Amino acid sequence: MLFRSPTALTVVGPRCCSRMVNQPIATGQVTVAAAPADVYRLVSDPTVMVRFAEEVYRVRWLDGARSAAVGVRFRGDNRNGLRRWWTICRITDADPGRRFAYEVRTPFWVPVARWQFDLSAVVDGCTVVESCWLRVPRWFGPVADLITGQSDRAGTNNANIAVTLCRLKAHLEETPVDIRG
């Protein structure tokens, strides 16, 4: 089910396809009625987050891992229509209640992206900011476009972030959560 609410989500990233690595190509934020610790438990488990995502449809931990920690790897299987591809991800930040981030690469070691969730407590719960930095080398750009079927990666990721955050918010708010402590 797709959840969209213009009042619940703000997309703040650029809309053009940029190859810049110092700023995110796509960013969105949402405030949810849940504590940062509760939100972190979800966003730091890619096997759970796959339920809210638009492009990734299957995730599995690698190397015997069962939970998030810096250095842990997981595989993400992605799709766009009939196209299918997979990536290897390595967790770079795992700060409970604050930040979860990972780097994405191809199976043959070409860097693809960095995905990051930043969490901050607010009076009514938690603000979640999801961002994506493109790490694809220029020479691999046309190959990536062919594999994924997306030449506007910034636009695609902005749209996918909006969907993911709306679904995450709906999930977190369907059951009352105690946000005190």
Coordinates of N, CA, C and O in Angstrom, one line a residue:
M1 N 0.8 -1.2 0.0 CA 0.0 0.0 0.0 C 0.9 1.2 0.0 O 1.9 1.3 0.7
L2 N 0.5 2.2 -0.8 CA 1.3 3.4 -0.9 C 0.7 4.5 0.0 O -0.5 4.8 -0.1
F3 N 1.5 5.2 0.8 CA 1.0 6.2 1.7 C 1.7 7.5 1.3 O 2.9 7.6 1.2
R4 N 0.9 8.5 0.9 CA 1.4 9.8 0.6 C 0.6 10.9 1.4 O -0.6 10.9 1.4
S5 N 1.4 11.8 2.0 CA 0.7 12.9 2.7 C 1.6 14.1 2.5 O 2.7 14.1 3.1
P6 N 1.2 15.1 1.8 CA 2.0 16.3 1.6 C 2.3 17.0 2.9 O 3.4 17.7 3.0
T7 N 1.5 16.9 3.9 CA 1.8 17.6 5.1 C 2.7 16.8 6.0 O 3.3 17.3 6.9
A8 N 2.9 15.5 5.8 CA 3.7 14.6 6.6 C 5.2 14.6 6.1 O 6.0 14.1 6.9
L9 N 5.4 15.0 4.9 CA 6.8 14.8 4.4 C 7.3 16.0 3.6 O 6.5 16.6 2.9
T10 N 8.5 16.3 3.8 CA 9.1 17.4 3.1 C 10.3 16.8 2.3 O 11.2 16.2 2.9
V11 N 10.4 17.0 1.0 CA 11.5 16.6 0.3 C 12.4 17.9 0.1 O 11.9 18.9 -0.3
V12 N 13.7 17.8 0.6 CA 14.5 18.9 0.6 C 15.7 18.8 -0.3 O 16.6 19.7 -0.3
G13 N 15.9 17.7 -1.0 CA 17.1 17.5 -1.8 C 17.0 18.1 -3.2 O 15.9 18.5 -3.6
P14 N 18.1 18.2 -3.9 CA 18.1 18.7 -5.3 C 17.3 17.8 -6.2 O 17.3 16.6 -6.0
R15 N 16.7 18.3 -7.3 CA 15.9 17.5 -8.2 C 16.8 17.1 -9.4 O 16.3 16.3 -10.2
C16 N 17.9 17.6 -9.6 CA 18.7 17.3 -10.8 C 19.6 16.1 -10.5 O 19.9 15.8 -9.4
C17 N 20.1 15.5 -11.6 CA 21.0 14.3 -11.5 C 22.4 14.9 -11.3 O 23.0 15.2 -12.3
S18 N 22.9 14.9 -10.1 CA 24.2 15.4 -9.9 C 25.2 14.3 -9.5 O 24.8 13.3 -8.9
R19 N 26.4 14.4 -10.0 CA 27.4 13.4 -9.6 C 28.3 13.9 -8.4 O 29.3 13.3 -8.2
M20 N 27.9 14.9 -7.8 CA 28.6 15.4 -6.7 C 28.5 14.5 -5.5 O 27.5 13.9 -5.2
V21 N 29.7 14.3 -4.8 CA 29.7 13.4 -3.6 C 29.6 14.1 -2.3 O 29.5 13.4 -1.3
N22 N 29.8 15.4 -2.2 CA 29.8 16.1 -1.0 C 28.4 16.5 -0.4 O 28.3 16.8 0.7
Q23 N 27.5 16.4 -1.3 CA 26.1 16.8 -0.8 C 25.2 15.7 -1.3 O 25.4 15.1 -2.3
P24 N 24.1 15.4 -0.6 CA 23.2 14.4 -1.0 C 22.4 14.8 -2.3 O 22.2 15.9 -2.5
I25 N 22.2 13.7 -3.1 CA 21.4 14.0 -4.3 C 19.9 13.9 -4.0 O 19.1 14.3 -4.8
A26 N 19.6 13.3 -2.9 CA 18.2 13.1 -2.5 C 18.1 13.1 -1.0 O 18.9 12.5 -0.3
T27 N 17.1 13.9 -0.5 CA 16.8 13.9 1.0 C 15.4 14.2 1.2 O 14.7 14.9 0.5
G28 N 14.9 13.5 2.3 CA 13.5 13.8 2.7 C 13.4 13.7 4.2 O 14.3 13.1 4.9
Q29 N 12.4 14.3 4.8 CA 12.3 14.2 6.2 C 10.8 14.1 6.6 O 9.9 14.6 5.9
V30 N 10.6 13.5 7.8 CA 9.3 13.3 8.3 C 9.4 13.3 9.8 O 10.4 12.9 10.4
T31 N 8.3 13.8 10.5 CA 8.3 13.7 11.9 C 7.2 12.6 12.3 O 6.1 12.6 11.7
V32 N 7.7 11.7 13.2 CA 6.8 10.6 13.5 C 6.6 10.7 15.0 O 7.4 11.2 15.8
A33 N 5.4 10.1 15.5 CA 5.1 10.1 16.9 C 5.7 8.8 17.5 O 5.0 7.8 17.8
A34 N 7.0 8.8 17.6 CA 7.7 7.7 18.2 C 9.1 8.2 18.7 O 9.6 9.2 18.2
A35 N 9.6 7.5 19.7 CA 10.9 7.9 20.2 C 12.0 7.5 19.2 O 11.9 6.6 18.5
P36 N 13.1 8.3 19.3 CA 14.2 8.0 18.4 C 14.7 6.6 18.5 O 15.1 5.9 17.5
A37 N 14.7 6.0 19.7 CA 15.2 4.6 19.9 C 14.3 3.6 19.2 O 14.8 2.7 18.6
D38 N 13.0 3.9 19.2 CA 12.0 3.0 18.5 C 12.2 3.1 16.9 O 12.2 2.1 16.2
V39 N 12.4 4.3 16.5 CA 12.7 4.5 15.0 C 14.0 3.9 14.6 O 14.0 3.2 13.6
Y40 N 15.0 4.1 15.4 CA 16.3 3.5 15.1 C 16.2 2.0 15.0 O 16.8 1.4 14.1
R41 N 15.5 1.3 15.9 CA 15.3 -0.2 15.8 C 14.8 -0.6 14.4 O 15.2 -1.6 13.9
L42 N 14.0 0.2 13.8 CA 13.5 -0.1 12.4 C 14.5 0.3 11.4 O 14.8 -0.6 10.5
V43 N 14.9 1.5 11.3 CA 15.8 2.0 10.2 C 17.1 1.3 10.2 O 17.8 1.2 9.2
S44 N 17.6 0.7 11.3 CA 18.9 0.1 11.4 C 18.8 -1.4 11.1 O 19.7 -2.2 11.2
D45 N 17.6 -1.9 10.7 CA 17.4 -3.3 10.3 C 16.9 -3.3 8.9 O 15.7 -3.3 8.6
P46 N 17.8 -3.5 7.9 CA 17.5 -3.5 6.5 C 16.5 -4.6 6.2 O 15.7 -4.4 5.2
T47 N 16.5 -5.7 6.9 CA 15.5 -6.8 6.6 C 14.1 -6.4 7.0 O 13.2 -6.9 6.5
V48 N 14.0 -5.4 7.8 CA 12.6 -4.8 8.2 C 12.3 -3.7 7.2 O 11.2 -3.6 6.7
M49 N 13.3 -2.8 7.0 CA 13.0 -1.6 6.2 C 12.6 -2.0 4.7 O 12.0 -1.2 4.1
V50 N 13.0 -3.2 4.3 CA 12.6 -3.6 2.9 C 11.0 -3.5 2.8 O 10.6 -3.3 1.7
R51 N 10.3 -3.7 3.9 CA 8.8 -3.6 3.8 C 8.3 -2.2 3.4 O 7.2 -2.0 2.9
F52 N 9.1 -1.2 3.7 CA 8.7 0.2 3.4 C 9.4 0.8 2.1 O 9.0 1.9 1.7
A53 N 10.3 0.1 1.6 CA 11.1 0.6 0.4 C 10.4 0.4 -0.9 O 9.5 -0.4 -1.0
E54 N 10.8 1.2 -1.9 CA 10.2 1.1 -3.2 C 11.0 0.3 -4.2 O 10.5 -0.4 -5.0
E55 N 12.3 0.4 -4.1 CA 13.2 -0.3 -5.1 C 13.8 -1.6 -4.6 O 13.9 -2.5 -5.3
V56 N 14.3 -1.6 -3.3 CA 14.8 -2.8 -2.8 C 13.7 -3.7 -2.4 O 12.7 -3.3 -1.8
Y57 N 13.8 -5.0 -2.7 CA 12.7 -5.9 -2.4 C 13.1 -7.1 -1.5 O 12.3 -7.8 -1.0
R58 N 14.4 -7.3 -1.3 CA 14.9 -8.4 -0.5 C 16.2 -8.0 0.1 O 17.1 -7.4 -0.6
V59 N 16.5 -8.3 1.4 CA 17.7 -8.0 2.0 C 18.1 -9.2 2.9 O 17.2 -9.8 3.5
R60 N 19.4 -9.5 2.9 CA 19.9 -10.6 3.8 C 21.2 -10.2 4.4 O 22.1 -9.6 3.7
W61 N 21.4 -10.5 5.6 CA 22.7 -10.2 6.3 C 23.7 -11.1 5.7 O 23.4 -12.2 5.3
L62 N 25.0 -10.7 5.7 CA 26.1 -11.5 5.2 C 27.1 -11.8 6.3 O 27.0 -11.2 7.4
D63 N 27.9 -12.8 6.1 CA 29.0 -13.1 7.0 C 28.5 -13.5 8.4 O 29.2 -13.3 9.4
G64 N 27.3 -14.1 8.5 CA 26.7 -14.6 9.8 C 26.1 -13.5 10.6 O 25.7 -13.7 11.8
A65 N 26.1 -12.2 10.2 CA 25.6 -11.1 10.9 C 24.1 -11.3 11.1 O 23.4 -11.9 10.3
R66 N 23.5 -10.7 12.2 CA 22.1 -10.8 12.5 C 21.6 -9.4 12.9 O 20.4 -9.3 13.2
S67 N 22.5 -8.5 13.1 CA 22.0 -7.1 13.5 C 23.0 -6.1 13.0 O 24.2 -6.4 12.6
A68 N 22.7 -4.8 13.1 CA 23.5 -3.7 12.6 C 24.6 -3.4 13.6 O 24.5 -3.4 14.8
A69 N 25.8 -3.2 13.0 CA 27.0 -2.7 13.7 C 27.9 -2.2 12.6 O 27.9 -2.7 11.5
V70 N 28.8 -1.3 13.0 CA 29.7 -0.7 12.0 C 30.6 -1.9 11.4 O 31.1 -2.7 12.2
G71 N 30.7 -1.9 10.1 CA 31.4 -2.9 9.4 C 30.6 -4.1 9.0 O 31.1 -4.9 8.1
V72 N 29.4 -4.3 9.5 CA 28.6 -5.4 9.1 C 28.1 -5.2 7.7 O 27.8 -4.1 7.3
R73 N 28.0 -6.3 6.9 CA 27.6 -6.2 5.5 C 26.2 -6.9 5.3 O 25.9 -7.8 6.0
F74 N 25.5 -6.4 4.3 CA 24.3 -7.1 3.9 C 24.1 -6.9 2.4 O 24.7 -6.1 1.8
R75 N 23.3 -7.8 1.8 CA 23.0 -7.8 0.4 C 21.6 -7.2 0.2 O 20.7 -7.6 0.9
G76 N 21.5 -6.3 -0.8 CA 20.2 -5.8 -1.2 C 19.9 -6.2 -2.6 O 20.7 -6.0 -3.5
D77 N 18.7 -6.8 -2.8 CA 18.2 -7.1 -4.1 C 17.2 -6.1 -4.5 O 16.3 -5.8 -3.8
N78 N 17.4 -5.5 -5.7 CA 16.6 -4.4 -6.2 C 15.9 -4.7 -7.5 O 16.3 -5.6 -8.2
R79 N 14.8 -3.9 -7.7 CA 14.1 -4.1 -9.0 C 13.5 -2.8 -9.4 O 13.2 -1.9 -8.7
N80 N 13.4 -2.7 -10.8 CA 12.7 -1.6 -11.4 C 12.0 -2.2 -12.6 O 12.7 -2.5 -13.6
G81 N 10.7 -2.5 -12.5 CA 10.0 -3.2 -13.6 C 10.6 -4.6 -13.7 O 10.7 -5.3 -12.8
L82 N 11.0 -4.9 -14.9 CA 11.6 -6.2 -15.2 C 13.1 -6.3 -14.8 O 13.7 -7.4 -14.8
R83 N 13.7 -5.2 -14.6 CA 15.1 -5.1 -14.3 C 15.3 -5.6 -12.9 O 14.6 -5.2 -12.0
R84 N 16.4 -6.4 -12.7 CA 16.8 -6.8 -11.3 C 18.3 -6.7 -11.2 O 19.1 -6.9 -12.1
W85 N 18.8 -6.3 -10.0 CA 20.2 -6.2 -9.7 C 20.4 -6.3 -8.2 O 19.5 -6.1 -7.5
W86 N 21.6 -6.6 -7.8 CA 21.9 -6.6 -6.4 C 23.2 -5.9 -6.0 O 24.0 -5.6 -6.9
T87 N 23.2 -5.5 -4.8 CA 24.4 -4.7 -4.3 C 24.8 -5.3 -3.0 O 24.1 -6.0 -2.3
I88 N 26.0 -4.9 -2.6 CA 26.6 -5.2 -1.3 C 26.7 -3.9 -0.5 O 27.2 -2.9 -1.0
C89 N 26.2 -3.9 0.7 CA 26.2 -2.7 1.6 C 27.0 -3.0 2.8 O 27.0 -4.1 3.4
R90 N 27.7 -2.0 3.3 CA 28.5 -2.1 4.5 C 28.1 -0.9 5.4 O 28.1 0.3 5.0
I91 N 27.8 -1.3 6.6 CA 27.3 -0.3 7.6 C 28.5 0.6 8.1 O 29.5 0.0 8.5
T92 N 28.4 1.9 8.0 CA 29.4 2.8 8.4 C 29.1 3.6 9.7 O 30.0 4.0 10.3
D93 N 27.9 3.7 10.0 CA 27.4 4.4 11.2 C 26.3 3.7 11.8 O 25.3 3.3 11.1
A94 N 26.4 3.4 13.1 CA 25.4 2.7 13.9 C 25.3 3.3 15.3 O 25.9 2.8 16.2
D95 N 24.7 4.5 15.4 CA 24.6 5.2 16.6 C 23.2 5.2 17.1 O 22.4 6.0 16.6
P96 N 22.8 4.3 17.9 CA 21.4 4.1 18.3 C 20.7 5.4 18.7 O 21.2 6.2 19.5
G97 N 19.5 5.6 18.1 CA 18.7 6.8 18.4 C 19.2 8.1 17.7 O 18.5 9.1 17.8
R98 N 20.3 8.0 16.9 CA 20.8 9.2 16.3 C 21.1 9.0 14.8 O 20.6 9.8 14.0
R99 N 21.9 8.0 14.4 CA 22.2 7.8 13.0 C 22.5 6.4 12.6 O 23.1 5.6 13.4
F100 N 22.0 6.1 11.4 CA 22.3 4.8 10.8 C 22.7 5.1 9.3 O 21.9 5.8 8.6
A101 N 23.8 4.5 8.9 CA 24.2 4.8 7.5 C 25.0 3.6 7.0 O 25.6 2.8 7.7
Y102 N 25.0 3.5 5.6 CA 25.7 2.4 5.0 C 26.1 2.9 3.6 O 25.5 3.7 3.0
E103 N 27.3 2.3 3.1 CA 27.8 2.5 1.8 C 27.3 1.3 0.9 O 27.3 0.2 1.4
V104 N 27.0 1.6 -0.3 CA 26.6 0.6 -1.3 C 27.6 0.5 -2.4 O 28.1 1.5 -2.9
R105 N 27.8 -0.8 -2.8 CA 28.7 -1.0 -4.0 C 28.2 -2.1 -4.8 O 27.3 -2.9 -4.4
T106 N 28.7 -2.3 -6.0 CA 28.3 -3.4 -6.9 C 29.0 -4.6 -6.4 O 29.9 -4.6 -5.6
P107 N 28.6 -5.8 -6.9 CA 29.3 -7.0 -6.6 C 30.7 -7.0 -7.1 O 31.5 -7.8 -6.6
F108 N 31.1 -6.2 -8.0 CA 32.4 -6.1 -8.5 C 33.1 -4.8 -8.0 O 34.0 -4.3 -8.7
W109 N 32.8 -4.3 -6.8 CA 33.5 -3.3 -6.1 C 33.4 -1.9 -6.6 O 34.2 -1.0 -6.2
V110 N 32.4 -1.6 -7.5 CA 32.3 -0.2 -7.9 C 31.4 0.5 -6.9 O 30.3 0.0 -6.6
P111 N 31.8 1.6 -6.3 CA 31.0 2.3 -5.4 C 29.7 2.9 -6.0 O 29.7 3.3 -7.2
V112 N 28.6 2.8 -5.3 CA 27.3 3.3 -5.8 C 26.7 4.4 -5.1 O 26.4 5.5 -5.6
A113 N 26.6 4.3 -3.7 CA 25.9 5.3 -3.0 C 26.2 5.2 -1.5 O 26.7 4.2 -1.0
R114 N 25.8 6.2 -0.8 CA 25.7 6.2 0.7 C 24.3 6.6 1.1 O 23.7 7.6 0.6
W115 N 23.7 5.8 1.9 CA 22.4 6.0 2.5 C 22.5 6.3 4.0 O 23.3 5.6 4.7
Q116 N 21.8 7.3 4.4 CA 21.9 7.7 5.8 C 20.5 8.1 6.4 O 19.8 8.8 5.8
F117 N 20.3 7.7 7.6 CA 19.1 8.1 8.4 C 19.6 8.9 9.6 O 20.4 8.3 10.4
D118 N 19.2 10.1 9.8 CA 19.5 10.9 10.9 C 18.2 11.1 11.7 O 17.2 11.5 11.2
L119 N 18.3 10.9 13.0 CA 17.1 11.0 13.9 C 17.4 12.0 15.0 O 18.5 12.1 15.5
S120 N 16.3 12.8 15.3 CA 16.4 13.8 16.3 C 15.1 13.9 17.1 O 14.0 13.9 16.4
A121 N 15.2 13.9 18.4 CA 14.0 14.0 19.2 C 13.4 15.4 19.1 O 14.1 16.4 19.0
V122 N 12.1 15.4 19.0 CA 11.3 16.6 19.0 C 10.2 16.4 20.0 O 9.9 15.3 20.5
V123 N 9.4 17.5 20.3 CA 8.4 17.4 21.4 C 7.4 16.3 21.1 O 7.1 15.5 22.0
D124 N 7.0 16.1 19.9 CA 5.9 15.1 19.6 C 6.5 13.8 19.1 O 5.8 12.9 18.6
G125 N 7.8 13.5 19.2 CA 8.4 12.3 18.8 C 9.8 12.4 18.2 O 10.7 12.7 19.0
C126 N 9.9 12.2 16.9 CA 11.2 12.1 16.3 C 11.2 12.6 14.9 O 10.2 12.3 14.1
T127 N 12.1 13.4 14.5 CA 12.3 13.8 13.1 C 13.3 12.8 12.4 O 14.4 12.6 13.0
V128 N 12.9 12.2 11.3 CA 13.7 11.3 10.6 C 14.1 12.0 9.3 O 13.2 12.5 8.5
V129 N 15.4 12.1 9.0 CA 15.9 12.6 7.7 C 16.6 11.5 7.0 O 17.6 10.9 7.6
E130 N 16.2 11.1 5.8 CA 16.8 10.1 5.0 C 17.5 10.8 3.9 O 16.9 11.6 3.2
S131 N 18.8 10.5 3.6 CA 19.6 11.1 2.6 C 20.3 10.1 1.8 O 20.7 9.0 2.3
C132 N 20.6 10.4 0.5 CA 21.4 9.6 -0.3 C 22.4 10.4 -1.1 O 22.1 11.4 -1.7
W133 N 23.7 9.9 -1.0 CA 24.8 10.5 -1.8 C 25.1 9.6 -2.9 O 25.3 8.4 -2.6
L134 N 25.3 10.1 -4.1 CA 25.7 9.2 -5.2 C 27.2 9.1 -5.2 O 27.9 10.1 -5.1
R135 N 27.7 7.9 -5.3 CA 29.1 7.6 -5.3 C 29.6 7.0 -6.6 O 30.8 6.6 -6.7
V136 N 28.8 6.9 -7.6 CA 29.1 6.2 -8.8 C 30.1 7.0 -9.6 O 30.0 8.2 -9.8
P137 N 31.2 6.4 -10.0 CA 32.2 7.1 -10.8 C 31.6 7.5 -12.1 O 30.7 6.8 -12.6
R138 N 32.1 8.6 -12.7 CA 31.5 9.0 -14.0 C 31.5 7.9 -15.1 O 30.5 7.8 -15.8
W139 N 32.6 7.2 -15.2 CA 32.6 6.1 -16.2 C 31.6 5.1 -16.0 O 31.2 4.4 -17.0
F140 N 31.1 4.9 -14.8 CA 30.1 3.8 -14.5 C 28.6 4.3 -14.7 O 27.7 3.5 -14.7
G141 N 28.5 5.6 -14.7 CA 27.1 6.2 -14.8 C 26.2 5.6 -15.9 O 25.1 5.1 -15.6
P142 N 26.7 5.5 -17.1 CA 25.9 5.0 -18.2 C 25.5 3.5 -18.0 O 24.4 3.0 -18.3
V143 N 26.5 2.7 -17.4 CA 26.3 1.3 -17.1 C 25.2 1.2 -16.0 O 24.2 0.4 -16.1
A144 N 25.3 2.0 -14.9 CA 24.3 2.0 -13.9 C 22.9 2.4 -14.4 O 21.9 1.7 -14.0
D145 N 22.8 3.3 -15.3 CA 21.6 3.7 -15.9 C 21.0 2.6 -16.7 O 19.7 2.3 -16.6
L146 N 21.8 1.8 -17.4 CA 21.3 0.7 -18.1 C 20.8 -0.4 -17.2 O 19.8 -1.0 -17.4
I147 N 21.6 -0.7 -16.2 CA 21.2 -1.8 -15.2 C 19.9 -1.5 -14.5 O 19.0 -2.3 -14.4
T148 N 19.8 -0.2 -14.0 CA 18.6 0.1 -13.2 C 17.4 0.6 -14.0 O 16.3 0.7 -13.5
G149 N 17.7 1.1 -15.3 CA 16.6 1.7 -16.1 C 16.3 3.1 -15.6 O 15.2 3.6 -16.0
Q150 N 17.1 3.7 -14.8 CA 16.9 5.1 -14.3 C 18.0 6.0 -14.7 O 19.1 5.9 -14.2
S151 N 17.8 7.0 -15.5 CA 18.8 7.9 -15.9 C 18.7 9.1 -14.9 O 19.7 9.9 -14.7
D152 N 17.6 9.3 -14.3 CA 17.4 10.4 -13.3 C 17.5 9.8 -11.9 O 16.4 9.7 -11.2
R153 N 18.7 9.5 -11.4 CA 18.8 8.8 -10.1 C 18.4 9.8 -9.0 O 17.7 9.3 -8.0
A154 N 18.7 11.0 -9.1 CA 18.2 12.0 -8.1 C 16.7 12.0 -7.9 O 16.2 12.0 -6.9
G155 N 16.1 12.2 -9.1 CA 14.6 12.2 -9.1 C 14.0 10.9 -8.5 O 13.0 10.9 -7.7
T156 N 14.6 9.8 -9.0 CA 14.1 8.5 -8.5 C 14.3 8.3 -7.0 O 13.4 7.9 -6.3
N157 N 15.5 8.7 -6.5 CA 15.7 8.5 -5.1 C 14.9 9.5 -4.3 O 14.4 9.1 -3.2
N158 N 14.7 10.7 -4.7 CA 13.8 11.6 -4.0 C 12.4 11.0 -3.9 O 11.8 11.0 -2.8
A159 N 11.9 10.5 -5.0 CA 10.5 9.9 -5.0 C 10.5 8.6 -4.1 O 9.5 8.5 -3.3
N160 N 11.5 7.8 -4.1 CA 11.6 6.6 -3.3 C 11.7 6.9 -1.8 O 11.1 6.3 -1.0
I161 N 12.5 8.0 -1.5 CA 12.6 8.4 -0.1 C 11.2 8.9 0.4 O 10.8 8.5 1.5
A162 N 10.5 9.6 -0.4 CA 9.2 10.1 0.0 C 8.3 8.9 0.4 O 7.6 8.9 1.4
V163 N 8.3 7.9 -0.5 CA 7.4 6.7 -0.3 C 7.9 6.0 1.0 O 7.1 5.6 1.8
T164 N 9.2 5.8 1.1 CA 9.7 5.1 2.3 C 9.4 5.8 3.6 O 8.9 5.1 4.5
L165 N 9.6 7.1 3.6 CA 9.3 7.8 4.9 C 7.8 7.8 5.2 O 7.4 7.8 6.4
C166 N 7.0 8.0 4.2 CA 5.5 7.9 4.4 C 5.1 6.6 5.0 O 4.3 6.5 5.9
R167 N 5.6 5.5 4.4 CA 5.3 4.2 4.9 C 5.8 3.9 6.3 O 5.1 3.3 7.1
L168 N 7.0 4.4 6.6 CA 7.6 4.3 7.9 C 6.7 5.0 8.9 O 6.4 4.5 10.0
K169 N 6.3 6.2 8.6 CA 5.5 7.0 9.5 C 4.2 6.3 9.8 O 3.7 6.2 10.9
A170 N 3.5 5.8 8.7 CA 2.2 5.1 8.9 C 2.4 3.9 9.8 O 1.6 3.6 10.6
H171 N 3.5 3.1 9.6 CA 3.7 1.9 10.4 C 4.0 2.3 11.9 O 3.4 1.7 12.7
L172 N 4.8 3.3 12.1 CA 5.1 3.7 13.5 C 3.9 4.3 14.2 O 3.8 4.2 15.4
E173 N 3.0 4.9 13.5 CA 1.9 5.6 14.1 C 0.6 4.8 14.2 O -0.4 5.2 14.7
E174 N 0.6 3.6 13.6 CA -0.6 2.8 13.6 C -0.8 2.1 15.0 O -1.9 1.7 15.3
T175 N 0.2 2.1 15.8 CA 0.1 1.6 17.2 C 0.7 2.6 18.1 O 1.7 3.1 17.9
P176 N -0.1 3.0 19.2 CA 0.5 4.0 20.1 C 1.8 3.6 20.6 O 2.1 2.4 21.0
V177 N 2.8 4.6 20.7 CA 4.1 4.3 21.2 C 4.4 5.3 22.3 O 4.1 6.5 22.2
D178 N 4.9 4.8 23.4 CA 5.3 5.7 24.5 C 6.5 6.4 24.1 O 7.6 5.8 24.0
I179 N 6.5 7.7 24.0 CA 7.7 8.5 23.5 C 8.5 9.0 24.7 O 9.4 9.7 24.5
R180 N 8.1 8.7 25.9 CA 8.8 9.2 27.1 C 10.0 8.2 27.4 O 9.8 7.1 27.9
G181 N 11.2 8.6 27.1 CA 12.3 7.9 27.5 C 12.7 6.6 26.9 O 13.6 6.0 26.9

